[in-house]
PDB file of C-alpha atoms in Angstrom:
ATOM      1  CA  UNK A  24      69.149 -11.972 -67.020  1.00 44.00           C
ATOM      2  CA  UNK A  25      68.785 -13.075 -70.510  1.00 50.00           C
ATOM      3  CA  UNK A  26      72.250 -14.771 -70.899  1.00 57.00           C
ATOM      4  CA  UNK A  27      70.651 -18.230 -72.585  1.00 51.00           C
ATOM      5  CA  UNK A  28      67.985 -15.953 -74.915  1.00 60.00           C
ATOM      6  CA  UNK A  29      70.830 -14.024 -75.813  1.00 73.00           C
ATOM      7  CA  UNK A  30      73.261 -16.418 -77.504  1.00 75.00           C
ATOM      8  CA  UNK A  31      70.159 -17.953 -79.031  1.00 69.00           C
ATOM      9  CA  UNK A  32      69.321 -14.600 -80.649  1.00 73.00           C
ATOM     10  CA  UNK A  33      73.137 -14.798 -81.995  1.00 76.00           C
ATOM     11  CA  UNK A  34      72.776 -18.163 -83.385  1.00 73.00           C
ATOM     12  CA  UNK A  35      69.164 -18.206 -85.102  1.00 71.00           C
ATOM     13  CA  UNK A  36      69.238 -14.272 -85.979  1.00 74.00           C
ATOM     14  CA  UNK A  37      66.406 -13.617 -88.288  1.00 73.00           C
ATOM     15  CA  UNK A  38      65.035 -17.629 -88.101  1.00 79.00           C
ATOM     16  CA  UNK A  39      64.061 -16.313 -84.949  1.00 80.00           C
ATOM     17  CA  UNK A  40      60.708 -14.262 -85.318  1.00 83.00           C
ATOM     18  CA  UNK A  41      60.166 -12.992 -81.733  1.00 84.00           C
ATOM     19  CA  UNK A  42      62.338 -13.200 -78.725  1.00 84.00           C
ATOM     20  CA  UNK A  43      60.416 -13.094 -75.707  1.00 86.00           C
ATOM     21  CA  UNK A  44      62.890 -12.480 -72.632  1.00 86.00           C
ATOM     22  CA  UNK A  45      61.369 -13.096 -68.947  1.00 86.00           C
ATOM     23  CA  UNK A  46      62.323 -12.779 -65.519  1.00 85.00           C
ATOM     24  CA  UNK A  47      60.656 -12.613 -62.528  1.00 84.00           C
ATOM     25  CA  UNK A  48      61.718  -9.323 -61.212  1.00 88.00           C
ATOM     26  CA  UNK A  49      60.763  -6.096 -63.523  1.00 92.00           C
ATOM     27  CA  UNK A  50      63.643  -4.842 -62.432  1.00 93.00           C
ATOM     28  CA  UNK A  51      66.217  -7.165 -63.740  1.00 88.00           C
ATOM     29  CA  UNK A  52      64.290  -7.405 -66.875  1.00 87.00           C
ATOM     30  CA  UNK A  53      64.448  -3.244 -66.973  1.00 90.00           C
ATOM     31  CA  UNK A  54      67.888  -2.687 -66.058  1.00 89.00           C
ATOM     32  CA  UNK A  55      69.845  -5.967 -66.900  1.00 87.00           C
ATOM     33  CA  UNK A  56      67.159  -8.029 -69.574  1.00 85.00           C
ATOM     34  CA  UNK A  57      66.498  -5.064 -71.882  1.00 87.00           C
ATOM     35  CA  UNK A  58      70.042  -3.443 -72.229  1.00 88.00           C
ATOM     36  CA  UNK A  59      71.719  -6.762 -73.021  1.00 86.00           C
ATOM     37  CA  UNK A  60      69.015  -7.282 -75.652  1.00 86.00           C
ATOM     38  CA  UNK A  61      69.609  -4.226 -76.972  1.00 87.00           C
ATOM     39  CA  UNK A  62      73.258  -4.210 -76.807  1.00 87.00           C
ATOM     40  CA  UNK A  63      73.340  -7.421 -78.546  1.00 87.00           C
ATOM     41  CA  UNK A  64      71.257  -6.677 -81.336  1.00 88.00           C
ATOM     42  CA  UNK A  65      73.094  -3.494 -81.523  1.00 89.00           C
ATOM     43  CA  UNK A  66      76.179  -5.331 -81.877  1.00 88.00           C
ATOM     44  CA  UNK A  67      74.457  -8.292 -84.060  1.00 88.00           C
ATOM     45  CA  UNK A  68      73.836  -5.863 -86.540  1.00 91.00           C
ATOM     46  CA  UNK A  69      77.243  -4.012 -86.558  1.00 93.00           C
ATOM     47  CA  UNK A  70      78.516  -7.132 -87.885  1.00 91.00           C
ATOM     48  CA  UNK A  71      76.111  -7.620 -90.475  1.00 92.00           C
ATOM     49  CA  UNK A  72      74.016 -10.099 -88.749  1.00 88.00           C
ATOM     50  CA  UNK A  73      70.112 -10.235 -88.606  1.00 88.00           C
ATOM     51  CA  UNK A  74      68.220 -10.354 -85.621  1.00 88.00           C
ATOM     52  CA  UNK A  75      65.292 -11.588 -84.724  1.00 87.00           C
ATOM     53  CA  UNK A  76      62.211 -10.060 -85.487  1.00 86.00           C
ATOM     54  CA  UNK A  77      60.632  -8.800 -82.371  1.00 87.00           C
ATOM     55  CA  UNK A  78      61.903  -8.091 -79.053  1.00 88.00           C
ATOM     56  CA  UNK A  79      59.004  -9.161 -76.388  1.00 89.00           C
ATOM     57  CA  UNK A  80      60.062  -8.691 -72.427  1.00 90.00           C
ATOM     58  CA  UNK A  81      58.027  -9.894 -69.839  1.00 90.00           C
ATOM     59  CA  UNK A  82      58.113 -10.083 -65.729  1.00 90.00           C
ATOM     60  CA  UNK A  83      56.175 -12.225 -63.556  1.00 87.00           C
ATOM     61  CA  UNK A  84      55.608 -15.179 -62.448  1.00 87.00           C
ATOM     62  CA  UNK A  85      55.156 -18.417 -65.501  1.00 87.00           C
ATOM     63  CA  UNK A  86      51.342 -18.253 -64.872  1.00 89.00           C
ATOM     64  CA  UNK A  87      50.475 -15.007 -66.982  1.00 87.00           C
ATOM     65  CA  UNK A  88      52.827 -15.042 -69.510  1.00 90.00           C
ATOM     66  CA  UNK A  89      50.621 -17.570 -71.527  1.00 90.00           C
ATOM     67  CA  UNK A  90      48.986 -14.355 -72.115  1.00 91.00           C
ATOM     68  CA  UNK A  91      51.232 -13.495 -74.127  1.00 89.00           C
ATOM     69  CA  UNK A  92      52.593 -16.315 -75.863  1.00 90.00           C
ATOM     70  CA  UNK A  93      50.449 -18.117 -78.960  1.00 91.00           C
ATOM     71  CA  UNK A  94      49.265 -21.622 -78.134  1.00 95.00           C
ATOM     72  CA  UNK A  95      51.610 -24.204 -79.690  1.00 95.00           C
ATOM     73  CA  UNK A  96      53.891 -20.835 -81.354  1.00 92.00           C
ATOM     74  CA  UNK A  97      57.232 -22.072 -79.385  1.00 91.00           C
ATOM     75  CA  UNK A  98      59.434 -24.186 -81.031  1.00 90.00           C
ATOM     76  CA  UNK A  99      62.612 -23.320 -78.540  1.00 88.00           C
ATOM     77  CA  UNK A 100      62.075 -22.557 -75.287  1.00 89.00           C
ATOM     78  CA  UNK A 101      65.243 -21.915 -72.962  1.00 86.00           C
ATOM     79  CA  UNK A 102      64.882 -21.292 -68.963  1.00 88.00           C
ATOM     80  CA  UNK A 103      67.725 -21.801 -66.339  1.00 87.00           C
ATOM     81  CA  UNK A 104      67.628 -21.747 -62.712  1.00 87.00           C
ATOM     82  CA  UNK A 105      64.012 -21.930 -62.916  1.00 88.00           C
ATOM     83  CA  UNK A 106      63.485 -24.419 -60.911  1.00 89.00           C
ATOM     84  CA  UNK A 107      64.380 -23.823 -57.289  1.00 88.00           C
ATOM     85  CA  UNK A 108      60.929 -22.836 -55.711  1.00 88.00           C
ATOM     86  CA  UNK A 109      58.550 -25.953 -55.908  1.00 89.00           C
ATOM     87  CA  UNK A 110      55.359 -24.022 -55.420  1.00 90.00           C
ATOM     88  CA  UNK A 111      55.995 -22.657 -59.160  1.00 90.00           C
ATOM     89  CA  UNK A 112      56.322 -26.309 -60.860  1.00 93.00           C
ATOM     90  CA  UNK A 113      52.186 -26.145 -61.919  1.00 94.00           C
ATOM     91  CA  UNK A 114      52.779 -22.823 -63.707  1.00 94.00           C
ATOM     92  CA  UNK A 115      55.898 -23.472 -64.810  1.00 94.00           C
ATOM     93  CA  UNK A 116      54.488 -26.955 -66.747  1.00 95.00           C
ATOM     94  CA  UNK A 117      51.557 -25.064 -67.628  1.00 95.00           C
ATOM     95  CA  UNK A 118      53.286 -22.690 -69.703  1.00 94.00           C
ATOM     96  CA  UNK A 119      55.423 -25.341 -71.226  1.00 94.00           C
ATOM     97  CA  UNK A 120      52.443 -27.440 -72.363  1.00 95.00           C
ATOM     98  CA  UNK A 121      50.761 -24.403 -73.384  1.00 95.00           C
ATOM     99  CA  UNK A 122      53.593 -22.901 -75.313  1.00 94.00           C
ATOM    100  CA  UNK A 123      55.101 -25.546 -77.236  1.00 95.00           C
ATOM    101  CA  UNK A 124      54.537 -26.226 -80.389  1.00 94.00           C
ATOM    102  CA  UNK A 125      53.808 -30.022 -81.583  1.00 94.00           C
ATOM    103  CA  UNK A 126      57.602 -30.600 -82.525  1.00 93.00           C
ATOM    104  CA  UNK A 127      59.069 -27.675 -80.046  1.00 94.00           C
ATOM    105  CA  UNK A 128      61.375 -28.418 -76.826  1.00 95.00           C
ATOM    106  CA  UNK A 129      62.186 -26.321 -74.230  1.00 94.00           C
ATOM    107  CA  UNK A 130      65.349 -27.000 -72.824  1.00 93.00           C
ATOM    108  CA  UNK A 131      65.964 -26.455 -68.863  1.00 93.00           C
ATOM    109  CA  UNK A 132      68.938 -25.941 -67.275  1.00 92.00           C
ATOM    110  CA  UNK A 133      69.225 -26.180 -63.242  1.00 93.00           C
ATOM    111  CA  UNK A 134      70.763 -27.649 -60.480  1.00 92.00           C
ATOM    112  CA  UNK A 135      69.819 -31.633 -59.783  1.00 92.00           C
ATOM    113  CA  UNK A 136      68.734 -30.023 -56.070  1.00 90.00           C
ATOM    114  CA  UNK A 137      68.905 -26.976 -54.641  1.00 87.00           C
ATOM    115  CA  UNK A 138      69.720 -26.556 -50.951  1.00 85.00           C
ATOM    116  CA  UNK A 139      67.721 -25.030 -48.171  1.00 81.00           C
ATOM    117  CA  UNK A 140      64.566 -25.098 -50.568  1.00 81.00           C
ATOM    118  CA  UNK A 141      64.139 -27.819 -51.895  1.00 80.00           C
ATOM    119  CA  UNK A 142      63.951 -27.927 -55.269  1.00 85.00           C
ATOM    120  CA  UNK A 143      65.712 -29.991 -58.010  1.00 93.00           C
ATOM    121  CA  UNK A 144      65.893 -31.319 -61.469  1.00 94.00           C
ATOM    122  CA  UNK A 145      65.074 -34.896 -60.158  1.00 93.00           C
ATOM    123  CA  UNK A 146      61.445 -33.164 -58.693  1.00 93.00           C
ATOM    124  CA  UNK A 147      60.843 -31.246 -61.389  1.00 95.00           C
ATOM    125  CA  UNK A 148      60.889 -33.873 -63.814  1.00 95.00           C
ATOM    126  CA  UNK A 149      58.809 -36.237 -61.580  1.00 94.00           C
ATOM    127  CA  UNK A 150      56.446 -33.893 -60.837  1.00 95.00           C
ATOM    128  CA  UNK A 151      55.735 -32.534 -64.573  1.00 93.00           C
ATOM    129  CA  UNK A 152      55.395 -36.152 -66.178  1.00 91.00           C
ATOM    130  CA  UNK A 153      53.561 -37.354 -63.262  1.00 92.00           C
ATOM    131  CA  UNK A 154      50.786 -33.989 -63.329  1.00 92.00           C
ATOM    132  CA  UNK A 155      51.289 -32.952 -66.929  1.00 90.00           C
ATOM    133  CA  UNK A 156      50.935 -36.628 -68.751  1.00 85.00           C
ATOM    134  CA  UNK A 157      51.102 -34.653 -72.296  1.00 90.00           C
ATOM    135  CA  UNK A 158      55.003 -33.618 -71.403  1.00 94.00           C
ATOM    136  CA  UNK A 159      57.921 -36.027 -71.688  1.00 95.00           C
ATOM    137  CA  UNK A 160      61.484 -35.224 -69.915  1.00 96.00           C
ATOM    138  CA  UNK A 161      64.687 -36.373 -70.882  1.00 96.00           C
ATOM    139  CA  UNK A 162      67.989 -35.620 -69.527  1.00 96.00           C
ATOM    140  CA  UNK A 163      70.040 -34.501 -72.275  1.00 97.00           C
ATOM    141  CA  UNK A 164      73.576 -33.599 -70.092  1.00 97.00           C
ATOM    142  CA  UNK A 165      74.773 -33.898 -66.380  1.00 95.00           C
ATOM    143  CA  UNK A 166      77.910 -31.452 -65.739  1.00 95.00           C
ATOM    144  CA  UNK A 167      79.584 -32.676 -62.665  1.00 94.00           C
ATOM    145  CA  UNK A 168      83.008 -30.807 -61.697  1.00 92.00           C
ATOM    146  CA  UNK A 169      82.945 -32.477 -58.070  1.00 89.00           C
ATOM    147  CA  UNK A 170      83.233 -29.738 -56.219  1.00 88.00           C
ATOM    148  CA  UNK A 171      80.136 -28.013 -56.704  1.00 86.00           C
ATOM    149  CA  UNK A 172      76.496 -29.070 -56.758  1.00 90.00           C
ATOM    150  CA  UNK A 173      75.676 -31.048 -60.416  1.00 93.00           C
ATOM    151  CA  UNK A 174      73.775 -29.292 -62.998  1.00 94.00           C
ATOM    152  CA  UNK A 175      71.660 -30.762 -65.784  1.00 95.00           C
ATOM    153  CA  UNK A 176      70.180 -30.027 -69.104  1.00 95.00           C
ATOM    154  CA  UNK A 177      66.467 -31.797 -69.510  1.00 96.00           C
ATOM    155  CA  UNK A 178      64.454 -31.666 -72.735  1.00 97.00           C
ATOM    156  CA  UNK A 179      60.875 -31.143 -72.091  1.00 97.00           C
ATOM    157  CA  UNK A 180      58.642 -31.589 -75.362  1.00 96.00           C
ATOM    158  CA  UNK A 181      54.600 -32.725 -75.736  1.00 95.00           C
ATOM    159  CA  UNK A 182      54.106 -36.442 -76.008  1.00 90.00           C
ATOM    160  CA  UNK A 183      52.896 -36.912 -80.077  1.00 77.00           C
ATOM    161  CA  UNK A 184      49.476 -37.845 -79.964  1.00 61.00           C
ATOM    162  CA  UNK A 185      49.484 -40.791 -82.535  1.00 46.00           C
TER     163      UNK A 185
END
């Protein structure tokens, strides 16, 4: 859906060489993903502002976009809701550790659990420091309104190698 990748296009513009956009489905990324971008830019540019260098879109699942996507070239990565389906925490890490660049983060956004499946930021975290030793997670904010389920921000970046 692109809303996250989106505002970061406004606020780095050009800084930003290539925005890659994802989502699982092909067709969100055709018909929601790629007209937003485009709008956005569009408008971005209307205003006098520079975008960012290259547009890159991309469906699937986390385990082929490393394909894609320059070992240690990411310096921000942002996903949300991400996290909800267990079985996709290996490819999900993977892509992270392959991705990042030495002093890159990629910042997650999610629900602390998600109901009926399992999933949660709690699990997530556990699961990527405890199979993926070279990634560190820190929780960054917790946004609790008390009447719905919490959400947190984690920061995931590579452990330094000293």
């Amino acid at each position: 859906q692109a809303g996250p990748g989106l505002a970061a296009a406004r606020r780095l513009g050009a800084r930003c060489e290539t925005l890659t956009l994802t989502d699982y489905n092909r067709d969100v990324v055709e018909e929601v993903t790629a007209p937003n971008a485009l709008a956005t830019f569009a408008l971005m540019e209307s205003e006098g502002e520079a975008t960012p260098g290259r547009l890159r879109l991309l469906c699937g699942d986390w385990s082929g976009y490393d394909a894609f996507v320059e070992a240690d070239g990411v310096d921000l990565l942002l996903t949300s809701e991400s996290i909800y389906d267990a079985s996709q925490y290996g490819s999900l890490c993977a892509f992270i550790a392959h991705a990042l660049s030495p002093r890159g983060v990629c910042l997650l956004a999610a629900k602390s659990y998600y109901f009926g499946v399992g999933g949660g930021t709690n699990a997530f975290a556990s699961y990527c420091e405890t199979y993926f030793g070279a990634l560190r997670v820190e929780r960054v904010k917790t946004i609790s309104d008390g009447k719905s389920n919490v959400r947190e921000i984690l920061a995931i970046r590579k452990i330094s190698e000293q």
